[in-house]
Every structure is written in structure tokens, then in C-alpha cells.
mmCIF file of C-alpha atoms in Angstrom:
data_model
loop_
_atom_site.group_PDB
_atom_site.id
_atom_site.type_symbol
_atom_site.label_atom_id
_atom_site.label_comp_id
_atom_site.label_asym_id
_atom_site.label_seq_id
_atom_site.Cartn_x
_atom_site.Cartn_y
_atom_site.Cartn_z
ATOM 1 C CA MET A 1 125.769 -112.172 47.089
ATOM 2 C CA GLY A 2 124.385 -114.770 49.600
ATOM 3 C CA LYS A 3 126.264 -113.935 52.544
ATOM 4 C CA LYS A 4 125.507 -110.327 51.855
ATOM 5 C CA ILE A 5 121.791 -110.740 52.046
ATOM 6 C CA GLY A 6 122.364 -112.586 55.122
ATOM 7 C CA ILE A 7 124.546 -109.914 56.734
ATOM 8 C CA ILE A 8 121.989 -107.434 55.701
ATOM 9 C CA ILE A 9 119.253 -109.827 57.362
ATOM 10 C CA LEU A 10 120.809 -110.153 60.260
ATOM 11 C CA PHE A 11 121.794 -106.687 60.670
ATOM 12 C CA PHE A 12 118.194 -105.441 59.909
ATOM 13 C CA SER A 13 117.023 -107.962 62.875
ATOM 14 C CA LEU A 14 119.373 -106.627 65.432
ATOM 15 C CA SER A 15 118.255 -103.088 64.436
ATOM 16 C CA LEU A 16 114.790 -104.229 65.050
ATOM 17 C CA LEU A 17 115.541 -105.728 68.276
ATOM 18 C CA ILE A 18 117.479 -102.876 69.393
ATOM 19 C CA ALA A 19 114.699 -100.237 68.805
ATOM 20 C CA GLY A 20 112.518 -102.378 70.696
ATOM 21 C CA LEU A 21 114.506 -102.620 73.712
ATOM 22 C CA MET A 22 114.768 -98.731 73.353
ATOM 23 C CA PHE A 23 111.371 -97.928 73.233
ATOM 24 C CA LEU A 24 110.798 -100.224 76.213
ATOM 25 C CA GLY A 25 113.488 -98.619 78.093
ATOM 26 C CA GLY A 26 112.003 -95.240 77.098
ATOM 27 C CA ASN A 27 108.788 -96.000 78.592
ATOM 28 C CA LYS A 28 110.338 -97.480 81.506
ATOM 29 C CA ILE A 29 108.547 -100.516 81.311
ATOM 30 C CA LYS A 30 109.335 -103.612 83.288
ATOM 31 C CA VAL A 31 107.862 -107.575 82.229
ATOM 32 C CA SER A 32 107.989 -107.614 86.363
ATOM 33 C CA ASP A 33 105.551 -104.369 86.379
ATOM 34 C CA ASN A 34 102.772 -106.889 84.731
ATOM 35 C CA ILE A 35 103.282 -109.670 86.624
ATOM 36 C CA GLU A 36 101.274 -109.943 90.335
ATOM 37 C CA PRO A 37 102.833 -112.292 92.649
ATOM 38 C CA LYS A 38 101.279 -115.607 93.180
ATOM 39 C CA LYS A 39 99.039 -115.710 96.308
ATOM 40 C CA GLU A 40 101.237 -118.955 97.676
ATOM 41 C CA ASN A 41 104.289 -116.677 97.191
ATOM 42 C CA LEU A 42 103.019 -113.994 99.993
ATOM 43 C CA VAL A 43 103.550 -115.408 103.462
ATOM 44 C CA HIS A 44 103.067 -113.984 107.002
ATOM 45 C CA THR A 45 105.710 -115.355 109.724
ATOM 46 C CA ALA A 46 104.671 -117.273 112.881
ATOM 47 C CA GLU A 47 105.987 -115.647 116.326
ATOM 48 C CA PRO A 48 107.271 -116.787 117.714
ATOM 49 C CA ASN A 49 109.108 -118.791 114.613
ATOM 50 C CA ASP A 50 112.612 -120.218 117.031
ATOM 51 C CA ILE A 51 112.263 -123.860 117.221
ATOM 52 C CA LYS A 52 114.017 -123.773 120.640
ATOM 53 C CA PHE A 53 110.386 -121.938 121.673
ATOM 54 C CA TYR A 54 108.630 -125.151 120.977
ATOM 55 C CA ASP A 55 111.070 -127.251 122.504
ATOM 56 C CA THR A 56 110.804 -125.517 125.765
ATOM 57 C CA VAL A 57 106.757 -125.328 126.030
ATOM 58 C CA TYR A 58 106.617 -128.991 124.889
ATOM 59 C CA SER A 59 108.882 -129.839 127.397
ATOM 60 C CA PHE A 60 106.617 -129.489 130.325
ATOM 61 C CA ASN A 61 104.024 -131.954 131.918
ATOM 62 C CA LYS A 62 100.782 -131.984 130.396
ATOM 63 C CA LYS A 63 97.600 -133.047 131.500
ATOM 64 C CA SER A 64 95.926 -135.551 128.995
ATOM 65 C CA ILE A 65 91.974 -135.260 128.589
ATOM 66 C CA GLY A 66 89.696 -138.109 127.568
ATOM 67 C CA PHE A 67 87.477 -137.579 124.560
ATOM 68 C CA ASP A 68 85.704 -140.940 124.732
ATOM 69 C CA ASP A 69 85.876 -141.051 121.031
ATOM 70 C CA LYS A 70 83.912 -138.067 120.520
ATOM 71 C CA LYS A 71 83.972 -135.661 117.834
ATOM 72 C CA ILE A 72 85.787 -132.562 118.517
ATOM 73 C CA VAL A 73 83.966 -129.595 116.966
ATOM 74 C CA ALA A 74 85.989 -126.029 118.812
ATOM 75 C CA GLY A 75 88.324 -125.439 121.298
ATOM 76 C CA ILE A 76 89.626 -122.316 123.203
ATOM 77 C CA THR A 77 93.378 -121.654 124.338
ATOM 78 C CA PRO A 78 95.442 -118.548 125.171
ATOM 79 C CA HIS A 79 97.046 -116.400 123.038
ATOM 80 C CA HIS A 80 99.173 -114.854 125.433
ATOM 81 C CA LEU A 81 102.602 -116.417 125.197
ATOM 82 C CA LEU A 82 103.772 -116.685 128.928
ATOM 83 C CA ALA A 83 101.240 -119.664 129.020
ATOM 84 C CA GLY A 84 102.914 -121.195 125.983
ATOM 85 C CA ASP A 85 103.288 -124.355 127.952
ATOM 86 C CA MET A 86 99.273 -124.295 128.442
ATOM 87 C CA ILE A 87 98.663 -123.351 124.602
ATOM 88 C CA ALA A 88 101.283 -126.239 123.937
ATOM 89 C CA GLU A 89 99.210 -128.942 126.258
ATOM 90 C CA PHE A 90 95.806 -128.133 124.580
ATOM 91 C CA TYR A 91 97.579 -128.826 121.304
ATOM 92 C CA ASP A 92 98.890 -132.017 122.518
ATOM 93 C CA ASN A 93 95.532 -133.406 123.278
ATOM 94 C CA LEU A 94 94.568 -132.858 119.632
ATOM 95 C CA ALA A 95 98.080 -134.614 118.324
ATOM 96 C CA GLY A 96 96.592 -137.227 115.375
ATOM 97 C CA LEU A 97 93.045 -136.003 114.803
ATOM 98 C CA ASP A 98 93.038 -135.124 111.041
ATOM 99 C CA TYR A 99 91.253 -132.327 109.902
ATOM 100 C CA ASP A 100 90.875 -130.400 106.542
ATOM 101 C CA THR A 101 90.993 -126.839 107.560
ATOM 102 C CA ILE A 102 91.321 -125.240 110.716
ATOM 103 C CA ILE A 103 89.407 -122.226 111.270
ATOM 104 C CA LEU A 104 91.031 -119.696 113.921
ATOM 105 C CA LEU A 105 88.780 -117.011 115.763
ATOM 106 C CA GLY A 106 90.622 -114.101 117.648
ATOM 107 C CA PRO A 107 90.264 -110.472 118.709
ATOM 108 C CA ASN A 108 91.066 -107.647 116.679
ATOM 109 C CA HIS A 109 93.102 -106.314 119.591
ATOM 110 C CA TYR A 110 93.739 -102.545 117.775
ATOM 111 C CA SER A 111 90.633 -102.437 116.359
ATOM 112 C CA ALA A 112 92.538 -102.254 113.246
ATOM 113 C CA GLY A 113 91.292 -102.464 109.510
ATOM 114 C CA LYS A 114 87.909 -101.312 107.645
ATOM 115 C CA SER A 115 85.991 -104.699 108.228
ATOM 116 C CA LYS A 116 84.423 -106.155 111.195
ATOM 117 C CA ILE A 117 86.008 -109.625 110.193
ATOM 118 C CA ILE A 118 89.348 -109.401 108.848
ATOM 119 C CA THR A 119 91.386 -112.454 107.332
ATOM 120 C CA SER A 120 94.370 -112.835 104.935
ATOM 121 C CA ASP A 121 94.726 -115.043 101.866
ATOM 122 C CA TYR A 122 98.609 -115.480 102.630
ATOM 123 C CA ASP A 123 100.301 -118.803 103.706
ATOM 124 C CA TRP A 124 102.400 -118.891 106.806
ATOM 125 C CA LEU A 125 106.215 -119.557 107.428
ATOM 126 C CA THR A 126 106.573 -121.872 110.576
ATOM 127 C CA PRO A 127 109.567 -124.029 112.406
ATOM 128 C CA PHE A 128 107.593 -127.023 110.849
ATOM 129 C CA GLY A 129 106.926 -126.186 107.345
ATOM 130 C CA LYS A 130 104.496 -123.798 105.293
ATOM 131 C CA LEU A 131 100.956 -123.566 106.917
ATOM 132 C CA GLY A 132 98.594 -122.930 103.611
ATOM 133 C CA CYS A 133 95.841 -120.670 103.204
ATOM 134 C CA ASP A 134 92.526 -122.288 102.399
ATOM 135 C CA ARG A 135 91.453 -119.518 100.391
ATOM 136 C CA GLU A 136 88.731 -121.465 98.915
ATOM 137 C CA LEU A 137 87.128 -121.604 101.980
ATOM 138 C CA ILE A 138 87.701 -117.823 102.371
ATOM 139 C CA GLY A 139 86.115 -116.988 99.230
ATOM 140 C CA LYS A 140 82.694 -119.050 100.335
ATOM 141 C CA LEU A 141 82.910 -117.755 103.709
ATOM 142 C CA GLY A 142 82.998 -114.465 101.941
ATOM 143 C CA THR A 143 79.679 -115.023 100.414
ATOM 144 C CA PHE A 144 77.835 -115.885 103.276
ATOM 145 C CA VAL A 145 79.370 -113.056 106.085
ATOM 146 C CA SER A 146 78.991 -109.659 104.472
ATOM 147 C CA GLY A 147 81.416 -108.170 107.054
ATOM 148 C CA LEU A 148 84.183 -109.994 106.020
ATOM 149 C CA GLY A 149 87.400 -108.206 104.681
ATOM 150 C CA THR A 150 90.892 -109.466 103.252
ATOM 151 C CA GLU A 151 93.385 -107.281 105.068
ATOM 152 C CA PRO A 152 96.553 -109.051 105.268
ATOM 153 C CA ALA A 153 99.272 -105.945 107.013
ATOM 154 C CA VAL A 154 96.417 -105.583 109.673
ATOM 155 C CA LEU A 155 96.154 -109.536 110.544
ATOM 156 C CA ALA A 156 99.602 -110.199 110.444
ATOM 157 C CA LYS A 157 100.230 -107.480 113.330
ATOM 158 C CA ASP A 158 97.925 -109.338 115.803
ATOM 159 C CA HIS A 159 99.529 -111.561 118.369
ATOM 160 C CA SER A 160 95.715 -113.581 118.696
ATOM 161 C CA ILE A 161 96.652 -115.308 115.530
ATOM 162 C CA THR A 162 100.718 -114.991 114.865
ATOM 163 C CA SER A 163 101.141 -116.968 118.282
ATOM 164 C CA GLN A 164 98.803 -119.794 117.173
ATOM 165 C CA ALA A 165 100.571 -120.503 113.865
ATOM 166 C CA GLY A 166 103.365 -122.748 114.441
ATOM 167 C CA PHE A 167 101.184 -124.342 117.216
ATOM 168 C CA ILE A 168 98.964 -125.470 114.385
ATOM 169 C CA LYS A 169 101.349 -126.421 111.910
ATOM 170 C CA LYS A 170 103.153 -128.650 114.307
ATOM 171 C CA THR A 171 99.573 -130.372 115.304
ATOM 172 C CA PHE A 172 97.857 -130.522 111.981
ATOM 173 C CA PRO A 173 100.778 -131.070 109.299
ATOM 174 C CA ASN A 174 98.192 -131.699 106.358
ATOM 175 C CA ALA A 175 95.600 -129.013 107.523
ATOM 176 C CA ARG A 176 94.900 -125.430 105.870
ATOM 177 C CA PHE A 177 94.115 -122.623 107.603
ATOM 178 C CA VAL A 178 91.791 -119.761 107.992
ATOM 179 C CA PRO A 179 92.491 -117.062 110.283
ATOM 180 C CA LEU A 180 90.085 -114.695 111.211
ATOM 181 C CA ILE A 181 89.895 -111.620 113.565
ATOM 182 C CA LEU A 182 86.890 -109.888 114.609
ATOM 183 C CA SER A 183 86.237 -106.818 115.938
ATOM 184 C CA PRO A 184 84.905 -105.661 119.275
ATOM 185 C CA ASN A 185 81.765 -104.378 118.133
ATOM 186 C CA ILE A 186 80.313 -107.411 116.735
ATOM 187 C CA ASN A 187 76.916 -107.698 118.243
ATOM 188 C CA VAL A 188 75.271 -111.026 118.970
ATOM 189 C CA GLU A 189 73.294 -111.062 115.593
ATOM 190 C CA GLU A 190 76.373 -110.664 113.612
ATOM 191 C CA SER A 191 78.396 -113.307 115.740
ATOM 192 C CA GLY A 192 75.401 -116.096 115.177
ATOM 193 C CA ASP A 193 75.318 -115.247 111.435
ATOM 194 C CA LEU A 194 79.199 -115.992 111.333
ATOM 195 C CA ALA A 195 78.673 -119.487 113.410
ATOM 196 C CA GLU A 196 75.871 -120.247 110.913
ATOM 197 C CA ALA A 197 78.258 -119.552 107.910
ATOM 198 C CA LEU A 198 80.912 -121.671 109.652
ATOM 199 C CA LEU A 199 78.127 -124.852 110.283
ATOM 200 C CA SER A 200 77.438 -124.606 106.439
ATOM 201 C CA LEU A 201 81.113 -124.659 105.415
ATOM 202 C CA SER A 202 81.719 -127.764 107.840
ATOM 203 C CA GLN A 203 79.328 -129.800 105.588
ATOM 204 C CA ASN A 204 81.155 -130.768 103.194
ATOM 205 C CA ALA A 205 84.920 -130.647 104.982
ATOM 206 C CA LYS A 206 86.445 -131.409 108.291
ATOM 207 C CA ILE A 207 86.607 -128.346 110.143
ATOM 208 C CA LEU A 208 87.795 -127.505 113.676
ATOM 209 C CA LEU A 209 87.131 -124.179 115.045
ATOM 210 C CA ILE A 210 89.129 -122.556 117.699
ATOM 211 C CA GLY A 211 88.985 -119.732 119.321
ATOM 212 C CA SER A 212 92.452 -117.703 120.457
ATOM 213 C CA VAL A 213 90.980 -116.001 123.417
ATOM 214 C CA ASP A 214 92.666 -114.941 126.735
ATOM 215 C CA PHE A 215 90.249 -114.691 129.853
ATOM 216 C CA SER A 216 90.525 -112.186 132.983
ATOM 217 C CA HIS A 217 92.386 -108.824 132.505
ATOM 218 C CA TYR A 218 93.857 -106.561 135.151
ATOM 219 C CA GLN A 219 92.735 -108.294 137.926
ATOM 220 C CA ASP A 220 94.978 -109.627 141.006
ATOM 221 C CA SER A 221 94.689 -113.593 141.225
ATOM 222 C CA LYS A 222 92.014 -114.318 143.347
ATOM 223 C CA MET A 223 89.464 -112.055 141.598
ATOM 224 C CA ALA A 224 90.729 -113.433 138.015
ATOM 225 C CA ILE A 225 90.164 -116.933 139.310
ATOM 226 C CA SER A 226 86.713 -115.866 140.461
ATOM 227 C CA HIS A 227 85.950 -114.312 137.197
ATOM 228 C CA ASP A 228 86.805 -117.335 135.125
ATOM 229 C CA GLN A 229 84.880 -119.594 137.145
ATOM 230 C CA LYS A 230 81.744 -117.295 136.094
ATOM 231 C CA SER A 231 82.954 -117.475 132.650
ATOM 232 C CA ILE A 232 83.412 -121.242 132.765
ATOM 233 C CA LYS A 233 79.977 -121.686 134.043
ATOM 234 C CA ALA A 234 78.435 -119.273 131.314
ATOM 235 C CA ILE A 235 80.224 -121.281 128.583
ATOM 236 C CA GLU A 236 79.740 -124.811 129.990
ATOM 237 C CA SER A 237 75.817 -124.220 130.237
ATOM 238 C CA PHE A 238 75.492 -122.065 126.989
ATOM 239 C CA ASN A 239 74.042 -118.927 128.767
ATOM 240 C CA PHE A 240 74.430 -116.939 125.666
ATOM 241 C CA ASN A 241 72.854 -114.181 127.790
ATOM 242 C CA ASN A 242 76.179 -113.409 129.837
ATOM 243 C CA VAL A 243 78.714 -114.388 127.053
ATOM 244 C CA TYR A 244 79.041 -110.167 126.413
ATOM 245 C CA LYS A 245 79.639 -109.431 130.001
ATOM 246 C CA LEU A 246 82.280 -111.898 130.762
ATOM 247 C CA ASP A 247 85.976 -110.682 131.615
ATOM 248 C CA ILE A 248 87.225 -111.979 128.135
ATOM 249 C CA ASP A 249 88.866 -110.178 125.641
ATOM 250 C CA SER A 250 86.774 -111.456 122.828
ATOM 251 C CA PRO A 251 82.851 -111.936 123.590
ATOM 252 C CA PRO A 252 82.271 -111.898 119.731
ATOM 253 C CA ALA A 253 84.887 -115.161 119.100
ATOM 254 C CA ILE A 254 83.149 -116.881 122.195
ATOM 255 C CA TYR A 255 79.671 -116.122 121.101
ATOM 256 C CA ALA A 256 80.417 -117.490 117.690
ATOM 257 C CA ILE A 257 82.287 -120.747 118.818
ATOM 258 C CA MET A 258 79.601 -121.201 121.659
ATOM 259 C CA LYS A 259 76.702 -121.283 118.931
ATOM 260 C CA TYR A 260 78.371 -122.986 116.575
ATOM 261 C CA SER A 261 78.973 -125.808 118.836
ATOM 262 C CA GLU A 262 75.257 -125.935 120.161
ATOM 263 C CA PHE A 263 74.610 -126.405 116.195
ATOM 264 C CA ASN A 264 76.437 -129.512 116.482
ATOM 265 C CA GLU A 265 75.209 -130.606 120.258
ATOM 266 C CA ALA A 266 78.694 -130.629 121.339
ATOM 267 C CA SER A 267 79.275 -129.950 125.308
ATOM 268 C CA PHE A 268 82.529 -128.297 126.673
ATOM 269 C CA LYS A 269 85.302 -129.787 128.662
ATOM 270 C CA VAL A 270 87.745 -127.800 130.558
ATOM 271 C CA LEU A 271 91.631 -128.891 130.290
ATOM 272 C CA ASN A 272 93.330 -126.242 132.569
ATOM 273 C CA ASN A 273 92.953 -122.378 133.964
ATOM 274 C CA SER A 274 95.567 -120.377 135.312
ATOM 275 C CA ASN A 275 96.770 -116.810 135.335
ATOM 276 C CA SER A 276 100.046 -114.536 135.129
ATOM 277 C CA ALA A 277 100.346 -114.160 138.635
ATOM 278 C CA LEU A 278 100.448 -118.010 139.138
ATOM 279 C CA LEU A 279 102.549 -118.853 136.195
ATOM 280 C CA SER A 280 105.155 -115.897 136.857
ATOM 281 C CA GLY A 281 105.382 -116.905 140.422
ATOM 282 C CA LYS A 282 104.148 -113.810 141.807
ATOM 283 C CA GLU A 283 100.968 -114.260 143.328
ATOM 284 C CA LYS A 284 100.374 -110.878 144.473
ATOM 285 C CA LEU A 285 100.518 -109.435 141.051
ATOM 286 C CA ASP A 286 97.639 -106.929 140.869
ATOM 287 C CA SER A 287 97.176 -106.697 137.044
ATOM 288 C CA ALA A 288 97.053 -110.641 135.590
ATOM 289 C CA THR A 289 95.884 -111.918 132.773
ATOM 290 C CA SER A 290 94.529 -115.153 133.117
ATOM 291 C CA TYR A 291 93.673 -118.561 130.690
ATOM 292 C CA VAL A 292 91.040 -121.106 130.251
ATOM 293 C CA THR A 293 91.671 -124.294 128.037
ATOM 294 C CA GLY A 294 89.407 -127.030 126.874
ATOM 295 C CA TYR A 295 87.192 -128.427 123.890
ATOM 296 C CA PHE A 296 83.751 -128.713 122.474
ATOM 297 C CA THR A 297 82.960 -132.258 122.049
ATOM 298 C CA GLY A 298 80.190 -133.871 120.138
ATOM 299 C CA GLN A 299 78.701 -137.216 119.153
#
């Protein structure tokens, strides 16, 4: 009698289980449908993501620059990978320095997306490991900057950001990352507001601001050199009135970096300057892109 009761209970339990599964199946409900992936499982990929590329660009002779124990608050580097050796040189001079977060400003090359300032809260896969996003800082930045929007699909396609992720992870293995691409329609006031917001956030964290910006475009080498000298002079003298007139691919990024550096009482020091005509050995090229690297150092 006891066995029969046990069998009945088992049969009844199985019947309820099967009925429940049929109900779930009939309504096409999946457990995974109700679970959003964690942000740390969502990733972008650095481009390039090949360790051989980095081995090559770091193999060139590099200039070193003395900082005289001054604090480095910001820097400027190109994103055109023809200048990969200059990018490596820029980051190599920063090796061994300790920052909590690297904030990267670059142009929104394709004027894509809805927001004037676009970021992503995804992490980044690089040949040197995963570069973690500073989601907390992005959240705080959003309270200061009304034009900030999180649009991962847009940011992932812009080489002003993807080109730098691997270098940043290699140079600052313990730092977190905040990428920002800026619309060309951002005006002077909005660039200044961004600089003020970044300054506020830097009071409680060790932050390095980097501009991923190429300089002269569509000029021959001689004209590119001339334009670059004007740009460098304006940056060195903090001539804010001329920034939006310079031959650079993101005046808003350079303006924000200059203003942030001025707040920090920093001065600009050039590391290198070249262009694609010179680097490719095609000095008669009539449509070159030029590159400037340098650092803003404070007390």
C-alpha cells in the first residue's frame, strides 16, 4: 500500500512537471529571454588586434622626452595607423605612469549617432588583455554633460577610438577606459563645458586625458608642415580663438583638452611632428595627413 502511494505521488509530481514544461513551451518562454547580459560580458575589439602589429611599431627608434617630474595631465596623438610608430612613441614615453582612468577624446568621423558626445560602456578586447570600461565615471559624466549619449554600435566603428585601445591597455595595464567621440557641431561653449566636467571628475581620481586627433588633411607635405606649425603655435600659446580655424580633424577635442590643461596650469611640449608623405617616402604626395604628438605637463 505504501509503495502504491509513493508511485501515485511520483506520477502526480511528474504530471505537474510535464504540464508546466508544456505550458512554458507553448508560450515560447525562455529563461534567457528575461536575463540581460552583464555589461562586462559586452565587448568591443581593438583594431588592430594583432600582436605582430604592436611588435612592429614598437621596434622603431623612439624619441624620449623629459618631464622633469612634472604631472602629465593630457596628451595628443594621431589615430592614422600609418603613423603607428609615432603612436607607439607617444605611449612609450608614458610607460610606468599610474592613472585610474584614461579618457580618450576623438572626432566622430562619420557624424553618426544621435548624441553630440558619444561613449560606450562596453569593455575592450586587446592583444594585451581586456581593457575595462569605467562605467562609474561615465555615469557621473552624464550628470554634468547633457549632450552625452551611450551608443556602443556607433563608437565601435570609429577608428579614432578603436586604434588606441590596444596601446592604452599595453601602456596602462591597470587603468580603466572612457572613450568619447565628439561631433564636429560641438561649439566652443560646449567644449568648454566638457573640459569643466572632466576637471570636476579629476579631483577625486587620477585621470589622463588623451586627444586622438590627426592634423592637416588633403595638403602636400610642404603645406601640411606650414599648417602644423600654426596649429602647434596655437596650442602652445593657448590661443583658444584660433582652435576652430585650425587644420585638424577635431577642433572640439583639442579645445576641450587645451581648456582642461589650462585649468591645470599645464604647458604643451611637442614630442614629434610628421606627415604621411614623409613617412611613406612619397614626398610629392599632394593629399597628405599630418601628425602631432605631445604632452601637457603641470606642476
